[in-house]
Coordinates of C-alpha atoms in Angstrom, one line a residue:
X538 CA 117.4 92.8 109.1
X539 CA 120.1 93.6 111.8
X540 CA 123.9 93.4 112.0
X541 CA 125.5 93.2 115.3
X542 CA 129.2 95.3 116.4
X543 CA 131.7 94.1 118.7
X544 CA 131.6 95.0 122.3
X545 CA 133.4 94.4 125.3
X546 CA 133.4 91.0 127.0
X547 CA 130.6 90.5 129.2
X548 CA 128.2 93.9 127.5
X549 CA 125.1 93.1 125.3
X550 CA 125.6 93.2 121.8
X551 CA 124.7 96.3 120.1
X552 CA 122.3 95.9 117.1
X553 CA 122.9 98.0 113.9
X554 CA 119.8 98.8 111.3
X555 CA 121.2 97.8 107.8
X556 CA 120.9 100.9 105.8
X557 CA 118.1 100.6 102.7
X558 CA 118.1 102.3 99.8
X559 CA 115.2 105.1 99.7
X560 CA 113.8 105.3 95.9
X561 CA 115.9 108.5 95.1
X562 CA 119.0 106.6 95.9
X563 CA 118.0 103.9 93.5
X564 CA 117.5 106.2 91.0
X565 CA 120.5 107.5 91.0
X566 CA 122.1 104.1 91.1
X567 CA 120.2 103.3 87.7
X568 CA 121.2 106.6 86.3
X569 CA 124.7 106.2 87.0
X570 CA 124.3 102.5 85.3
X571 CA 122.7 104.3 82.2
X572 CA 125.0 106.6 81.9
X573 CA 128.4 103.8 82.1
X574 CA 126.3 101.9 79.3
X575 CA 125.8 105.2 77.0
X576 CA 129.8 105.4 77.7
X577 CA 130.5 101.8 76.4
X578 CA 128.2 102.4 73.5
X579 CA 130.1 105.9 72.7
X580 CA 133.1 104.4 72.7
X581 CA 133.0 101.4 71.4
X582 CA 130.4 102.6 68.5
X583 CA 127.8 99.5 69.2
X584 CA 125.2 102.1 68.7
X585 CA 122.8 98.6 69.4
X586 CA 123.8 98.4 72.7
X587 CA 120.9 100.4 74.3
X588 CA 118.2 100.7 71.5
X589 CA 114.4 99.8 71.6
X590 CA 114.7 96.8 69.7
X591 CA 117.4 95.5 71.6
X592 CA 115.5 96.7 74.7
X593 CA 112.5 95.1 73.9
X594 CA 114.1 91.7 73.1
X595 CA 115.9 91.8 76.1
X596 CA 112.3 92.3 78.3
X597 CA 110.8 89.5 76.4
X598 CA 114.0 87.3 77.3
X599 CA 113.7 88.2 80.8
X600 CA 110.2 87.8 81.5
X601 CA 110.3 83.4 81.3
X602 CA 113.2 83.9 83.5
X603 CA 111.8 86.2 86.2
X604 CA 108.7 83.9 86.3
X605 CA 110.9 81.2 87.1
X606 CA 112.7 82.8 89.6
X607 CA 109.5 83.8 91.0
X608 CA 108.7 80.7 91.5
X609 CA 111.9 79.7 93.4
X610 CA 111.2 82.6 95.6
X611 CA 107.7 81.1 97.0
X612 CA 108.8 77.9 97.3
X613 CA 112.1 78.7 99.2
X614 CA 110.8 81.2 101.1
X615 CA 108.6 78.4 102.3
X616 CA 111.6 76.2 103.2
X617 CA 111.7 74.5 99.9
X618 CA 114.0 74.1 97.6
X619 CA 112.6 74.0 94.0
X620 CA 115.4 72.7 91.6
X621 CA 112.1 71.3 89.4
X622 CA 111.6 74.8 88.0
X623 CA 113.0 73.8 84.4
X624 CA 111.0 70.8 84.5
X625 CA 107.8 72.6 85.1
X626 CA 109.2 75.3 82.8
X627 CA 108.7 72.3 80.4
X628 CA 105.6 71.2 81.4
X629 CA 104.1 75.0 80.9
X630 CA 105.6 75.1 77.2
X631 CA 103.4 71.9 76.2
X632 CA 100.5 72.2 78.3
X633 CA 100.0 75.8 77.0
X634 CA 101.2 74.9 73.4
X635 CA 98.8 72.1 73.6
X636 CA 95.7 74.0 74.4
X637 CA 97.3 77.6 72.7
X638 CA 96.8 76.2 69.0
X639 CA 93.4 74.5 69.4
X640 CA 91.5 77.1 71.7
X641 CA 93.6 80.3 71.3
X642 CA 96.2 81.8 73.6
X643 CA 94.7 83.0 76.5
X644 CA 93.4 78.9 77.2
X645 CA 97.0 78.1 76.0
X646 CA 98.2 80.7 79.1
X647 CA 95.6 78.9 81.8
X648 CA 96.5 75.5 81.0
X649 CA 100.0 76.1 81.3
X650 CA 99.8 77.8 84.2
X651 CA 97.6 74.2 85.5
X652 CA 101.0 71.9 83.7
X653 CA 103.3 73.8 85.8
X654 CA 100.9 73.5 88.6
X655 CA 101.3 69.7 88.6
X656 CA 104.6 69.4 88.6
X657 CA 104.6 71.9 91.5
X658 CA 101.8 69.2 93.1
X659 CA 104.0 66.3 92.7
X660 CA 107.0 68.3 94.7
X661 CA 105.4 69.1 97.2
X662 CA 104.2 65.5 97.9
X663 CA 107.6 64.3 97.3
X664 CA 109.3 66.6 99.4
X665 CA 106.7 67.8 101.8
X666 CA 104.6 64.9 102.7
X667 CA 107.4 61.7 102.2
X668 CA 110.3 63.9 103.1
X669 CA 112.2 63.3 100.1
X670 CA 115.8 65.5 99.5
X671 CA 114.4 68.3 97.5
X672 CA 117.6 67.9 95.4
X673 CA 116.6 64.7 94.4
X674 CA 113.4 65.4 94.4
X675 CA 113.8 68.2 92.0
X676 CA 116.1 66.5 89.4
X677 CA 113.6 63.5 89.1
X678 CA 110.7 66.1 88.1
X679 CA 113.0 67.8 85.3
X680 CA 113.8 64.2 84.1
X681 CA 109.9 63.1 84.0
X682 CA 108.9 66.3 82.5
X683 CA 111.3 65.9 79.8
X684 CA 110.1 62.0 79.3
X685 CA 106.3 62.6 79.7
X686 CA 106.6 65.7 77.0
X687 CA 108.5 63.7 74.6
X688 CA 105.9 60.9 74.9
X689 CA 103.0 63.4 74.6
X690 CA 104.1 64.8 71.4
X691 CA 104.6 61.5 69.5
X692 CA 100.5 61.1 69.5
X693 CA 98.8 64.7 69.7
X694 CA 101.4 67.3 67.9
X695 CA 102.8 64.6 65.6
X696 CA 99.5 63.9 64.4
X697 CA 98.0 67.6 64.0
X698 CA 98.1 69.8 61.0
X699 CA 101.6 71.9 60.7
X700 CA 103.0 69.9 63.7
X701 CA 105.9 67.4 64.3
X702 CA 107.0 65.1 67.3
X703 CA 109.0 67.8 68.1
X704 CA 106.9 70.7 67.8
X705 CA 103.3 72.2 67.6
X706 CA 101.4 73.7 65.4
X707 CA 101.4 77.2 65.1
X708 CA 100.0 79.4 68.3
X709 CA 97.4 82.6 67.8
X710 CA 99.8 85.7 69.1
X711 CA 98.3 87.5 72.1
X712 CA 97.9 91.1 71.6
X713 CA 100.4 93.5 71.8
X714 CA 100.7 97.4 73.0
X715 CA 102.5 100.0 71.3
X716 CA 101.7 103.6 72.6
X717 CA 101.3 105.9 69.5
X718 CA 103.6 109.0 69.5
X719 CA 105.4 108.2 72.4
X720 CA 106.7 105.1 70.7
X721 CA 107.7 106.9 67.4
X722 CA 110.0 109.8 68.9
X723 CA 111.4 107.6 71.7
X724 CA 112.6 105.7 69.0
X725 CA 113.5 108.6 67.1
X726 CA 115.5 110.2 69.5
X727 CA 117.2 106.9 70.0
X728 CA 118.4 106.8 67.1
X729 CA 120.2 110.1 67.2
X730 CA 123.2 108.2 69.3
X731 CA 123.2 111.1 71.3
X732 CA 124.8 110.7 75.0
X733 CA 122.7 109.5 77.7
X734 CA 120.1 111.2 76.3
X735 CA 119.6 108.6 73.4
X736 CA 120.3 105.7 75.6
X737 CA 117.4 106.6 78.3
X738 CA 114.7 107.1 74.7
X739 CA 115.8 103.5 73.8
X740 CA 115.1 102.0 77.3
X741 CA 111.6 103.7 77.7
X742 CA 110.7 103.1 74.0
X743 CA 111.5 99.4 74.3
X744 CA 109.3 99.2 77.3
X745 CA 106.2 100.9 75.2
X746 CA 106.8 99.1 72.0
X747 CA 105.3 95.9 71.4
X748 CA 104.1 95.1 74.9
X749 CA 102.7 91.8 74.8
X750 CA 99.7 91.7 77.1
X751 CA 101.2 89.2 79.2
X752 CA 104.3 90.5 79.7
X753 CA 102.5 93.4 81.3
X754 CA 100.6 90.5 83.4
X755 CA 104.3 89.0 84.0
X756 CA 105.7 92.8 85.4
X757 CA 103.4 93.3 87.7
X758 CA 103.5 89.6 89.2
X759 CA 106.9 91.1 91.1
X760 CA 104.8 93.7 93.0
X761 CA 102.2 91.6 93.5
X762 CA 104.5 88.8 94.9
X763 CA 106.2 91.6 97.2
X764 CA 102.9 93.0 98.3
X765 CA 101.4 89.0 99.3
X766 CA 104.7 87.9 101.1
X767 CA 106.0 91.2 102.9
X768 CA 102.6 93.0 103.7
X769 CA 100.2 90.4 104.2
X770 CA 99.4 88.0 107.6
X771 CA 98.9 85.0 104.7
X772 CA 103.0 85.9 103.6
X773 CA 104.1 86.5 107.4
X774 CA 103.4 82.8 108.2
X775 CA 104.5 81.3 104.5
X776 CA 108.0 82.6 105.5
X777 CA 108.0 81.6 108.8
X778 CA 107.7 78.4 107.6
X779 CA 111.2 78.9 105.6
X780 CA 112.8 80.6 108.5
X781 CA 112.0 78.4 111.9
X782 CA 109.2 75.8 110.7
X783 CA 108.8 74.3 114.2
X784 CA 108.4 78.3 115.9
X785 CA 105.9 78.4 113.1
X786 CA 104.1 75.5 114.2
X787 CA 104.1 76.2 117.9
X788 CA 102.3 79.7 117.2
X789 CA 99.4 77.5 115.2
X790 CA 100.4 78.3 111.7
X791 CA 99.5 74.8 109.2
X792 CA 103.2 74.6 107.9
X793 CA 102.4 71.6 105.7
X794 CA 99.3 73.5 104.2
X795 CA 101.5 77.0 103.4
X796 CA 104.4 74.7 102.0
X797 CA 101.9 73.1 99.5
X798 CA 100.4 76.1 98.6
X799 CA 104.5 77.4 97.6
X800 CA 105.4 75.0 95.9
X801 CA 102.1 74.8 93.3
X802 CA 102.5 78.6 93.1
X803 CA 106.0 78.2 92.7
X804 CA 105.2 75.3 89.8
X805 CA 102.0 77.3 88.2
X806 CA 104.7 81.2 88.2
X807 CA 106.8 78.7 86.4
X808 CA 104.5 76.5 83.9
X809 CA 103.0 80.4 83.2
X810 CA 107.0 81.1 82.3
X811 CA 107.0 78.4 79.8
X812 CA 103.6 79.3 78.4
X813 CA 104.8 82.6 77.9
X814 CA 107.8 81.0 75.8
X815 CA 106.0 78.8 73.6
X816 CA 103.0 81.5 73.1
X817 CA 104.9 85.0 72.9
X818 CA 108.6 84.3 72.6
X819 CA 108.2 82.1 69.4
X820 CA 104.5 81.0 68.7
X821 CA 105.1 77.6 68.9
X822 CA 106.2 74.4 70.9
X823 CA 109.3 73.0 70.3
X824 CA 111.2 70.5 72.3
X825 CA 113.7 71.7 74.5
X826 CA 113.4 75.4 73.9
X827 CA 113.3 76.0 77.9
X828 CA 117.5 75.8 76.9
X829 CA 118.1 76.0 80.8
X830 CA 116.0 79.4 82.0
X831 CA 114.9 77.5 84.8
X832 CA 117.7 76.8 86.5
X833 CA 119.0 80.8 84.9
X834 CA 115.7 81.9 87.1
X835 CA 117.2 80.3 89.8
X836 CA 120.1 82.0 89.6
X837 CA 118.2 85.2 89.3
X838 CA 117.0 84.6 92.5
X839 CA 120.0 83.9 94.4
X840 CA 121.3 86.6 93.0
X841 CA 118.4 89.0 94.0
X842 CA 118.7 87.5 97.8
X843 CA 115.4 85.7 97.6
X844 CA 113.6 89.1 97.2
X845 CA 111.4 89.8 94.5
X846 CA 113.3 93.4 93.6
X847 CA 116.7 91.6 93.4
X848 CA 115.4 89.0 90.9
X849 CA 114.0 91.6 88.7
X850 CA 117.3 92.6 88.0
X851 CA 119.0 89.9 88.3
X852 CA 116.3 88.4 85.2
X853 CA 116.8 91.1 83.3
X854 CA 120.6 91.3 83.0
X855 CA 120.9 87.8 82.2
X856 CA 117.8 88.8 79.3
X857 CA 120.0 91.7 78.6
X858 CA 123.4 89.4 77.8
X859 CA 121.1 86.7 76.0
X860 CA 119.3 89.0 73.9
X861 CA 123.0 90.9 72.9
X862 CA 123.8 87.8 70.9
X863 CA 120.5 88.1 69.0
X864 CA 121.1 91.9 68.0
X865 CA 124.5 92.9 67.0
X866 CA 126.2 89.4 68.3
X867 CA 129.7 89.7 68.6
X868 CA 129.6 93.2 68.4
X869 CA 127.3 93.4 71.5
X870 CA 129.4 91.0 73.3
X871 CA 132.3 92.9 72.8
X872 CA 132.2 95.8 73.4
X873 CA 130.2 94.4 76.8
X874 CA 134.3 93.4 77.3
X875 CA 134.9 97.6 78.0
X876 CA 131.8 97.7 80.4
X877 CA 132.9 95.2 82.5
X878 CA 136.4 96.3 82.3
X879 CA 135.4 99.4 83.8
X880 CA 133.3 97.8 86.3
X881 CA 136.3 96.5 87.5
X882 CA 137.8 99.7 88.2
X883 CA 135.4 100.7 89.8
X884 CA 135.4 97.8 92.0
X885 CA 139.0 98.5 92.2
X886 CA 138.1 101.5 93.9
X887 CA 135.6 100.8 96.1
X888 CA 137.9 97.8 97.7
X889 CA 141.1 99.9 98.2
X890 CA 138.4 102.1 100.0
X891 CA 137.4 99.5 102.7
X892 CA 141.3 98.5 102.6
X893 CA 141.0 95.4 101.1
X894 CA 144.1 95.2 99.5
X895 CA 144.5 91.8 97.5
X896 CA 141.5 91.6 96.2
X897 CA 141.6 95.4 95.0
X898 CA 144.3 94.0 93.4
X899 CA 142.9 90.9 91.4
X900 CA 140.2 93.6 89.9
X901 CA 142.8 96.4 89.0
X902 CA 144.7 92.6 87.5
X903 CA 141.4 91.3 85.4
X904 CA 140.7 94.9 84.2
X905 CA 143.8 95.1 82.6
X906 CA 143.5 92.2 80.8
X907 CA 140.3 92.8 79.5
X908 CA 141.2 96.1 78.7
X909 CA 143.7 94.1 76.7
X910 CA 141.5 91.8 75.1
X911 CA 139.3 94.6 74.1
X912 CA 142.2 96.7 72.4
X913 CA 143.5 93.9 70.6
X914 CA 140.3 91.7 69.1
X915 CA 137.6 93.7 66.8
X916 CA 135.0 90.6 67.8
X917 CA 134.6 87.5 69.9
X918 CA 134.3 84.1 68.7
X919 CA 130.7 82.5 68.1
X920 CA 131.2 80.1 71.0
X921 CA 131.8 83.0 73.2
X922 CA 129.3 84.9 72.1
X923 CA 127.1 82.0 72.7
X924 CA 128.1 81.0 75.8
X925 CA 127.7 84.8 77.6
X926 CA 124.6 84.2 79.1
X927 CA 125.9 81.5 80.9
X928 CA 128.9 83.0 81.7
X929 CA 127.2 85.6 82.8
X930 CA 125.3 83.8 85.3
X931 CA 128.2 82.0 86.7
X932 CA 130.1 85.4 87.1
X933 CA 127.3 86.8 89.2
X934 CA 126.5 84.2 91.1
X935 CA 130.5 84.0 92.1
X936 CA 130.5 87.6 93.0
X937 CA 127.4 87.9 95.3
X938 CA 127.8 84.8 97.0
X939 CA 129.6 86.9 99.9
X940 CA 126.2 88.7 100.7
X941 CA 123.8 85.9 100.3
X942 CA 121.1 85.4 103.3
X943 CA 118.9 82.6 102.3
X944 CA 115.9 81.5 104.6
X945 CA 117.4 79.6 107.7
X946 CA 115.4 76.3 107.2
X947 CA 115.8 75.9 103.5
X948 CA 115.9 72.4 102.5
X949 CA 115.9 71.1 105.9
X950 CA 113.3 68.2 106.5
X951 CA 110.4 68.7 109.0
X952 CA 107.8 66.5 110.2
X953 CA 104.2 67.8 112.1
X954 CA 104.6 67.8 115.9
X955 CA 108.8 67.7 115.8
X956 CA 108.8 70.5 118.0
X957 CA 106.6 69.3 120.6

């Protein structure tokens, strides 16, 4: 990507190279991140703030939402916008429930990755083929896949041993990876509480203790997805299609053909999401335990830029805030007040630096008051504690928004032969 300076009237403009980070900068960046969080935890004594378990939950919260936002990242970068992620999100958590308790897990993850697949099928007929607003479009799958699980349930899991119309049977659990040794003194030094030190053993141990086999399946989906779309000819011409669809067209690439094949991946990353929620997260169907993580993957992946890096880390800090209400609850949440208090100042900083005075201003402002609320309260209400994760995602969506370059033709009807 380029960025072009101002010139003289009349002179060609001059085009810039954005910087990228190399890998030892991004190192440094997560140090730096590791070390404000070991910080937090030092001073505000939530010594659960960085261990393996809370590590590990968080991974296994983020992992439904990155496949989510993976999704939205094929189908958008196809020119398609895919609100019907939650709704095949749904679709994945029955189809794989469904087939999870009566043939094992690994049929469960298959024909859940086929549930999602369909609803991804009947947006891009929608939406591709009739030219239907993909808004609409979108809503009207989340609302069917809702209806048609509902309806499902009444006759199959209603009717089956240990089941309800609102839930399955028990699923099989899919085998999980703990790396003997390594596991035991991460975990060990973690819990030392030492600076830093501790904080890096519990991040590590979390990601070597209970591994589910699919969330190692899910991790390396975000390569994979990088690798297919930035270093193949197949992903060159999928994101023309998002960027100049007619272009595309004129230089012989099928746009209808790549679109379709988006949005089922897009629908099939997101049904295996919900499989991955009704197999691992909890062992079992119940209705409407998506709670919104398709729409939260969405966010992710505005939030990562529609780049498959970017949504990594955008799923796992909104894992990160859910999971802090499931481990240490208000305690987690509040002493997350103090990080992002002095976030702020840092912020602070970095704007009086580039001479931007009023809004270094509103971040000094807010950093005092949360300093404030952080000095004066010993814990946060339920509600709030609750509500973080989607606080959390409104935040970050509100503070990126400024930097956000989604593909030019997103969402824009096209029709075969418009260009000609």
């Amino acid at each position: 990507m380029t960025t072009t300076t101002a010139v003289p009237a009349g002179a060609a403009p001059i085009k810039r190279a954005r910087r990228t980070l190399s890998v030892p900068m991004i190192l440094l960046i997560i140090a730096g991140g590791l070390a404000l969080f070991s910080l937090v935890r030092v001073i505000s004594g939530a010594n659960d703030l960085t261990s393996v378990g809370q590590v590990s939950g968080a991974l296994q919260l983020a992992v439904p939402i990155g496949l989510a936002g993976l999704g939205g990242l094929w189908a958008e970068r196809a020119g398609v916008i895919n609100i019907g992620l939650e709704g095949m999100m749904i679709l994945g958590t029955w189809f794989g429930a469904w087939a999870g308790y009566q043939w094992g897990p690994w049929t469960g993850v298959a024909v859940g990755i086929i549930g999602g697949a369909l609803g991804g099928l009947l947006h891009a007929i929608m939406t591709v083929t009739f030219n239907v607003n993909h808004i609409v479009s979108g809503v009207a799958i989340n609302i069917l896949a809702v209806g048609a699980t509902r309806y499902l349930s009444d006759f199959t899991f209603a009717e089956a041993p240990g089941g309800s119309s609102k839930q399955s049977p028990r699923i099989d659990a899919i085998t999980e990876i703990t790396i003997p040794g390594l596991s035991d003194a991460l975990a060990d030094l973690q819990a030392k509480h030492w600076f830093f030190v501790s904080d890096l053993a519990g991040v590590l141990g979390g990601l070597v203790t209970n591994l589910s086999l699919l969330t190692v399946i899910a991790l390396l989906l975000v390569p994979a997805t990088w690798w297919v779309l930035w270093r193949t000819g197949f992903g060159l011409r999928l994101r023309s299609c998002g960027e100049n669809a007619v272009a595309a067209e004129s230089l012989g690439v099928n746009v209808y053909k790549y679109k379709y094949i988006a949005v089922i991946v897009s629908g099939a990353l997101a049904g295996l999401g919900g499989a991955f929620l009704a197999i691992v997260s909890t062992g079992i169907y119940q209705e409407g335990q998506t709670g919104g993580r398709g729409y939260i993957g969405l966010a992710a992946m505005i939030f990562g830029n529609w780049m498959p890096g970017g949504l990594a880390l955008g799923a796992g800090l909104f894992g990160f805030t859910d999971s802090l209400k499931l481990r240490g609850g208000a305690e987690n949440v509040h002493a997350m007040l103090l990080l992002l208090a002095i976030l702020l100042v840092l912020v602070f900083a970095w704007q009086l630096y580039k001479r931007k005075h009023w809004q270094a201003g509103i971040c000094l402002g807010v950093s005092g008051l949360l300093f404030a609320w952080y000095g004066l309260t010993d814990a946060l209400p339920s509600q709030f504690v609750d509500a973080a994760p989607y606080v959390t995602t409104l935040l970050v969506l509100a503070l990126s928004a400024q930097r956000l370059r989604p593909p030019k033709v997103i969402g824009q009807p096209y029709k075969k032969g418009q260009g000609k």
